Amino acid sequence: AEHPKFWLRRAGAWLQRNLLDEAPLPLDWPVEVNCLEAQAYCAWLAAQSGENVLLPTEAHWQALRNTVPGDQPTWNPAPGNINLEHHASSCPVDAFAQGEFNDIVGNVWQWTRTPIMPFKGFEVHPLYDDFSVPTFDGRHNLIKGGSWISTGNEALASARYAFRRHFFQHAGFRTIVEERGNEALTAGSRLYETDHLVTQYLEFHYFDSAGTAAPLGVPNFPRACVEATMPHVPADRRGRCLDIGCSVGRSALEFARHFSHVDAIDFSARFIQSGVRLQQGEEVFYEIPTEGELTVGRAVSLDRLGLAATADRVAFMQGDACNLRPLSTGYDLVFAGNLIDRLYDPTLFLDGIADRITPGGILAITSPYTWLEEYTPRAKWLGGRREHGEPLTTAQGLAGLLGGRFELLSSADIPFVIRETARKHQHTIAEMTVWRRRG
């Protein structure tokens, strides 16, 4: 690009497109660039000056911020162009002095060279589990200080927001000069996935990538499910597959060796992110506990599993099994692996699934039938309870729900093991039922 998209050339003059108007290019306003452009400027200035010019870290900015008294709830007025208290745009960089520096707070966000990572004690909030965690990947750099339009918690001194380095915001930068050896953490650094549930399922799905022996001698569960399902799918009916509740993606990637296209859907973006990274050719590193505070590192690669060649057939996406998109239809196979006893309304899911499967298509369900009220209201359990005083098993509940539009082809037990530590594992037996949609 020759110039930013919000610059305009008209009648031989440069204009800038702002929120409310187009104005002559204001050369005393802060630049608005992405992080890569800011880093490129630092590299250019370093080459010109011979000094080690860098973007500041989050800690550098925080040291500056500590010199500005007060915070958003107590400002009257705000000490800078922030909180929509002054302008509906940026303004000259010398308009708001804050001690020895200008614009420590407000005007535009300030890129740092710090990739966002959790502080010690970080916990996922159950009402928004996918807000922060997907950014803990080394690819999202922190922006600090807020902009003219930042209000609420965005204007707080403690605010931590991060974006991919090629993204644009109302964000500029300042530079610092440091001794050499303090350069930034780079995207090429080996970052280990540490989210406990994600690492547990990465190990569950991909333990064999590193040549690790099968835990307790139990074969890889996602692969075993695919191998048990495919004999029921005719060779001429292998166009589209839906893996609903795909978790970190192993079964979807295995199905991609047999189908032209696989939609892989999970409620959790944290899980899907791992599948996408593998699909893009990355080697994914994670840590699993051995005992106490001790851990061991693992690495997953689709090349080592022989899954890389067909990985591009998979489309990972976040979604709710009980509220699928209308476009999620026309499948020759729907695979619901260990899903139904974790849905808030499994009947709603099963009632609508036949319309998403082609006549003669296959529905494969696995589940250990572990019904818990923390996931599914008791009244919506498919089985594992008494109905009219008589015991109702989940197999009976499935037959009652699916029997009208599906024919049961087979049922079989498939064991699986989820590793907790080197000496503690969950050993479970799921039942797989395979159904064919009636014509």
Short mmCIF file of C-alpha atoms in Angstrom, two decimals, residues 197-377:
data_model
loop_
_atom_site.label_atom_id
_atom_site.label_comp_id
_atom_site.label_asym_id
_atom_site.label_seq_id
_atom_site.Cartn_x
_atom_site.Cartn_y
_atom_site.Cartn_z
CA LEU A 197 -8.42 -28.65 29.98
CA VAL A 198 -6.93 -27.95 26.54
CA THR A 199 -3.68 -29.74 27.34
CA GLN A 200 -5.59 -32.70 28.76
CA TYR A 201 -7.55 -33.07 25.53
CA LEU A 202 -4.50 -32.50 23.34
CA GLU A 203 -2.94 -35.47 25.12
CA PHE A 204 -6.18 -37.47 24.80
CA HIS A 205 -6.36 -36.85 21.05
CA TYR A 206 -2.70 -36.76 20.03
CA PHE A 207 -0.59 -38.74 22.50
CA ASP A 208 0.57 -40.99 19.66
CA SER A 209 2.09 -38.05 17.75
CA ALA A 210 5.20 -38.28 19.91
CA GLY A 211 5.29 -42.08 19.79
CA THR A 212 4.00 -42.32 23.35
CA ALA A 213 2.66 -45.73 24.30
CA ALA A 214 -1.11 -46.05 24.57
CA PRO A 215 -2.12 -45.30 28.17
CA LEU A 216 -3.16 -48.52 29.93
CA GLY A 217 -2.89 -50.18 26.52
CA VAL A 218 -6.07 -48.46 25.26
CA PRO A 219 -5.87 -47.32 21.60
CA ASN A 220 -6.36 -43.71 20.54
CA PHE A 221 -10.08 -43.03 21.00
CA PRO A 222 -10.81 -40.57 18.15
CA ARG A 223 -9.00 -42.78 15.67
CA ALA A 224 -10.76 -45.90 16.98
CA CYS A 225 -14.13 -44.16 16.52
CA VAL A 226 -13.34 -43.29 12.91
CA GLU A 227 -12.20 -46.85 12.20
CA ALA A 228 -15.42 -48.22 13.72
CA THR A 229 -17.61 -45.78 11.77
CA MET A 230 -16.22 -45.92 8.24
CA PRO A 231 -17.29 -49.52 7.39
CA HIS A 232 -20.90 -48.27 7.64
CA VAL A 233 -20.34 -45.45 5.11
CA PRO A 234 -20.53 -46.60 1.46
CA ALA A 235 -17.59 -45.60 -0.72
CA ASP A 236 -19.87 -43.54 -2.97
CA ARG A 237 -21.37 -41.62 0.00
CA ARG A 238 -18.27 -39.88 1.31
CA GLY A 239 -18.78 -36.26 0.30
CA ARG A 240 -19.60 -34.21 3.40
CA CYS A 241 -19.07 -35.04 7.06
CA LEU A 242 -19.99 -33.15 10.23
CA ASP A 243 -17.94 -33.72 13.40
CA ILE A 244 -20.02 -32.02 16.07
CA GLY A 245 -18.26 -31.59 19.41
CA CYS A 246 -14.90 -31.95 17.66
CA SER A 247 -12.84 -30.74 20.65
CA VAL A 248 -9.19 -30.28 19.57
CA GLY A 249 -9.81 -31.90 16.22
CA ARG A 250 -8.33 -35.39 15.93
CA SER A 251 -11.47 -37.19 14.75
CA ALA A 252 -12.22 -34.44 12.18
CA LEU A 253 -8.70 -34.71 10.78
CA GLU A 254 -9.01 -38.50 10.64
CA PHE A 255 -12.37 -38.26 8.84
CA ALA A 256 -10.77 -35.88 6.33
CA ARG A 257 -8.79 -38.82 4.95
CA HIS A 258 -12.11 -40.36 3.86
CA PHE A 259 -14.37 -37.38 3.02
CA SER A 260 -14.09 -34.51 0.56
CA HIS A 261 -15.13 -32.00 3.22
CA VAL A 262 -15.47 -32.06 7.01
CA ASP A 263 -17.17 -29.39 9.11
CA ALA A 264 -15.69 -29.54 12.62
CA ILE A 265 -17.74 -27.66 15.21
CA ASP A 266 -17.20 -27.19 18.92
CA PHE A 267 -18.71 -24.87 21.51
CA SER A 268 -15.27 -23.88 22.81
CA ALA A 269 -12.98 -21.66 20.75
CA ARG A 270 -10.14 -22.72 23.04
CA PHE A 271 -10.40 -26.27 21.70
CA ILE A 272 -10.85 -25.29 18.06
CA GLN A 273 -7.81 -23.03 18.17
CA SER A 274 -5.54 -26.05 18.65
CA GLY A 275 -7.05 -27.83 15.65
CA VAL A 276 -6.65 -24.75 13.47
CA ARG A 277 -3.00 -24.32 14.44
CA LEU A 278 -2.27 -27.94 13.58
CA GLN A 279 -4.16 -27.59 10.31
CA GLN A 280 -2.02 -24.58 9.40
CA GLY A 281 1.10 -26.70 9.70
CA GLU A 282 2.23 -25.59 13.13
CA GLU A 283 3.80 -27.86 15.68
CA VAL A 284 1.74 -27.41 18.84
CA PHE A 285 3.55 -27.63 22.16
CA TYR A 286 1.83 -28.33 25.45
CA GLU A 287 2.65 -29.41 28.98
CA ILE A 288 1.00 -32.16 31.00
CA PRO A 289 1.43 -32.87 34.71
CA THR A 290 3.49 -35.81 35.90
CA GLU A 291 3.23 -35.36 39.66
CA GLY A 292 2.64 -32.36 41.88
CA GLU A 293 4.07 -29.27 40.20
CA LEU A 294 6.18 -31.29 37.76
CA THR A 295 5.27 -31.36 34.09
CA VAL A 296 6.57 -32.80 30.85
CA GLY A 297 6.44 -31.14 27.45
CA ARG A 298 4.80 -32.69 24.41
CA ALA A 299 4.71 -31.70 20.75
CA VAL A 300 2.03 -32.49 18.15
CA SER A 301 2.56 -32.47 14.41
CA LEU A 302 0.14 -33.63 11.72
CA ASP A 303 3.08 -34.65 9.56
CA ARG A 304 4.09 -37.25 12.12
CA LEU A 305 0.53 -38.59 12.19
CA GLY A 306 0.16 -38.72 8.41
CA LEU A 307 -2.76 -36.28 8.55
CA ALA A 308 -1.23 -33.19 6.94
CA ALA A 309 -2.05 -34.03 3.32
CA THR A 310 -5.83 -33.89 3.81
CA ALA A 311 -6.04 -31.37 6.67
CA ASP A 312 -7.23 -28.60 4.34
CA ARG A 313 -10.50 -30.50 3.87
CA VAL A 314 -11.52 -29.54 7.43
CA ALA A 315 -13.38 -26.32 8.27
CA PHE A 316 -13.13 -25.62 12.01
CA MET A 317 -15.76 -23.34 13.48
CA GLN A 318 -17.32 -22.46 16.81
CA GLY A 319 -20.97 -23.38 17.24
CA ASP A 320 -23.72 -24.68 19.46
CA ALA A 321 -24.86 -28.24 18.72
CA CYS A 322 -28.37 -27.29 19.81
CA ASN A 323 -28.48 -24.25 17.52
CA LEU A 324 -26.61 -25.11 14.33
CA ARG A 325 -26.54 -22.82 11.31
CA PRO A 326 -29.09 -23.55 8.56
CA LEU A 327 -26.17 -24.11 6.16
CA SER A 328 -24.94 -27.05 8.24
CA THR A 329 -26.75 -29.66 6.18
CA GLY A 330 -26.36 -32.23 3.41
CA TYR A 331 -24.04 -34.54 5.35
CA ASP A 332 -23.32 -38.17 4.47
CA LEU A 333 -22.08 -38.67 8.04
CA VAL A 334 -22.65 -36.87 11.31
CA PHE A 335 -20.35 -37.93 14.14
CA ALA A 336 -21.23 -36.84 17.69
CA GLY A 337 -18.36 -38.02 19.86
CA ASN A 338 -18.96 -37.99 23.63
CA LEU A 339 -21.34 -35.09 23.14
CA ILE A 340 -24.92 -35.84 24.10
CA ASP A 341 -24.37 -36.02 27.88
CA ARG A 342 -22.73 -32.58 27.80
CA LEU A 343 -25.56 -30.74 26.00
CA TYR A 344 -28.09 -28.53 27.74
CA ASP A 345 -30.84 -30.02 25.56
CA PRO A 346 -29.80 -33.29 23.85
CA THR A 347 -33.35 -33.93 22.61
CA LEU A 348 -33.31 -30.62 20.74
CA PHE A 349 -30.07 -31.64 19.04
CA LEU A 350 -31.28 -35.12 18.08
CA ASP A 351 -34.72 -33.96 16.93
CA GLY A 352 -33.14 -31.76 14.27
CA ILE A 353 -30.19 -33.86 13.20
CA ALA A 354 -32.04 -36.07 10.68
CA ASP A 355 -32.78 -33.06 8.48
CA ARG A 356 -29.05 -32.37 8.24
CA ILE A 357 -28.22 -35.88 7.01
CA THR A 358 -28.83 -37.09 3.47
CA PRO A 359 -31.30 -40.01 3.06
CA GLY A 360 -29.31 -43.17 3.69
CA GLY A 361 -26.66 -41.16 5.52
CA ILE A 362 -25.08 -42.20 8.81
CA LEU A 363 -25.32 -40.84 12.35
CA ALA A 364 -22.66 -42.16 14.75
CA ILE A 365 -22.93 -41.36 18.45
CA THR A 366 -20.50 -42.20 21.22
CA SER A 367 -21.10 -41.52 24.89
CA PRO A 368 -20.33 -42.99 28.31
CA TYR A 369 -23.77 -41.71 29.36
CA THR A 370 -22.35 -39.73 32.26
CA TRP A 371 -25.34 -37.54 33.00
CA LEU A 372 -24.64 -34.60 35.33
CA GLU A 373 -26.94 -31.74 36.23
CA GLU A 374 -24.07 -29.25 35.88
CA TYR A 375 -24.32 -29.83 32.11
CA THR A 376 -27.86 -31.08 31.49
CA PRO A 377 -31.00 -30.40 33.55
#
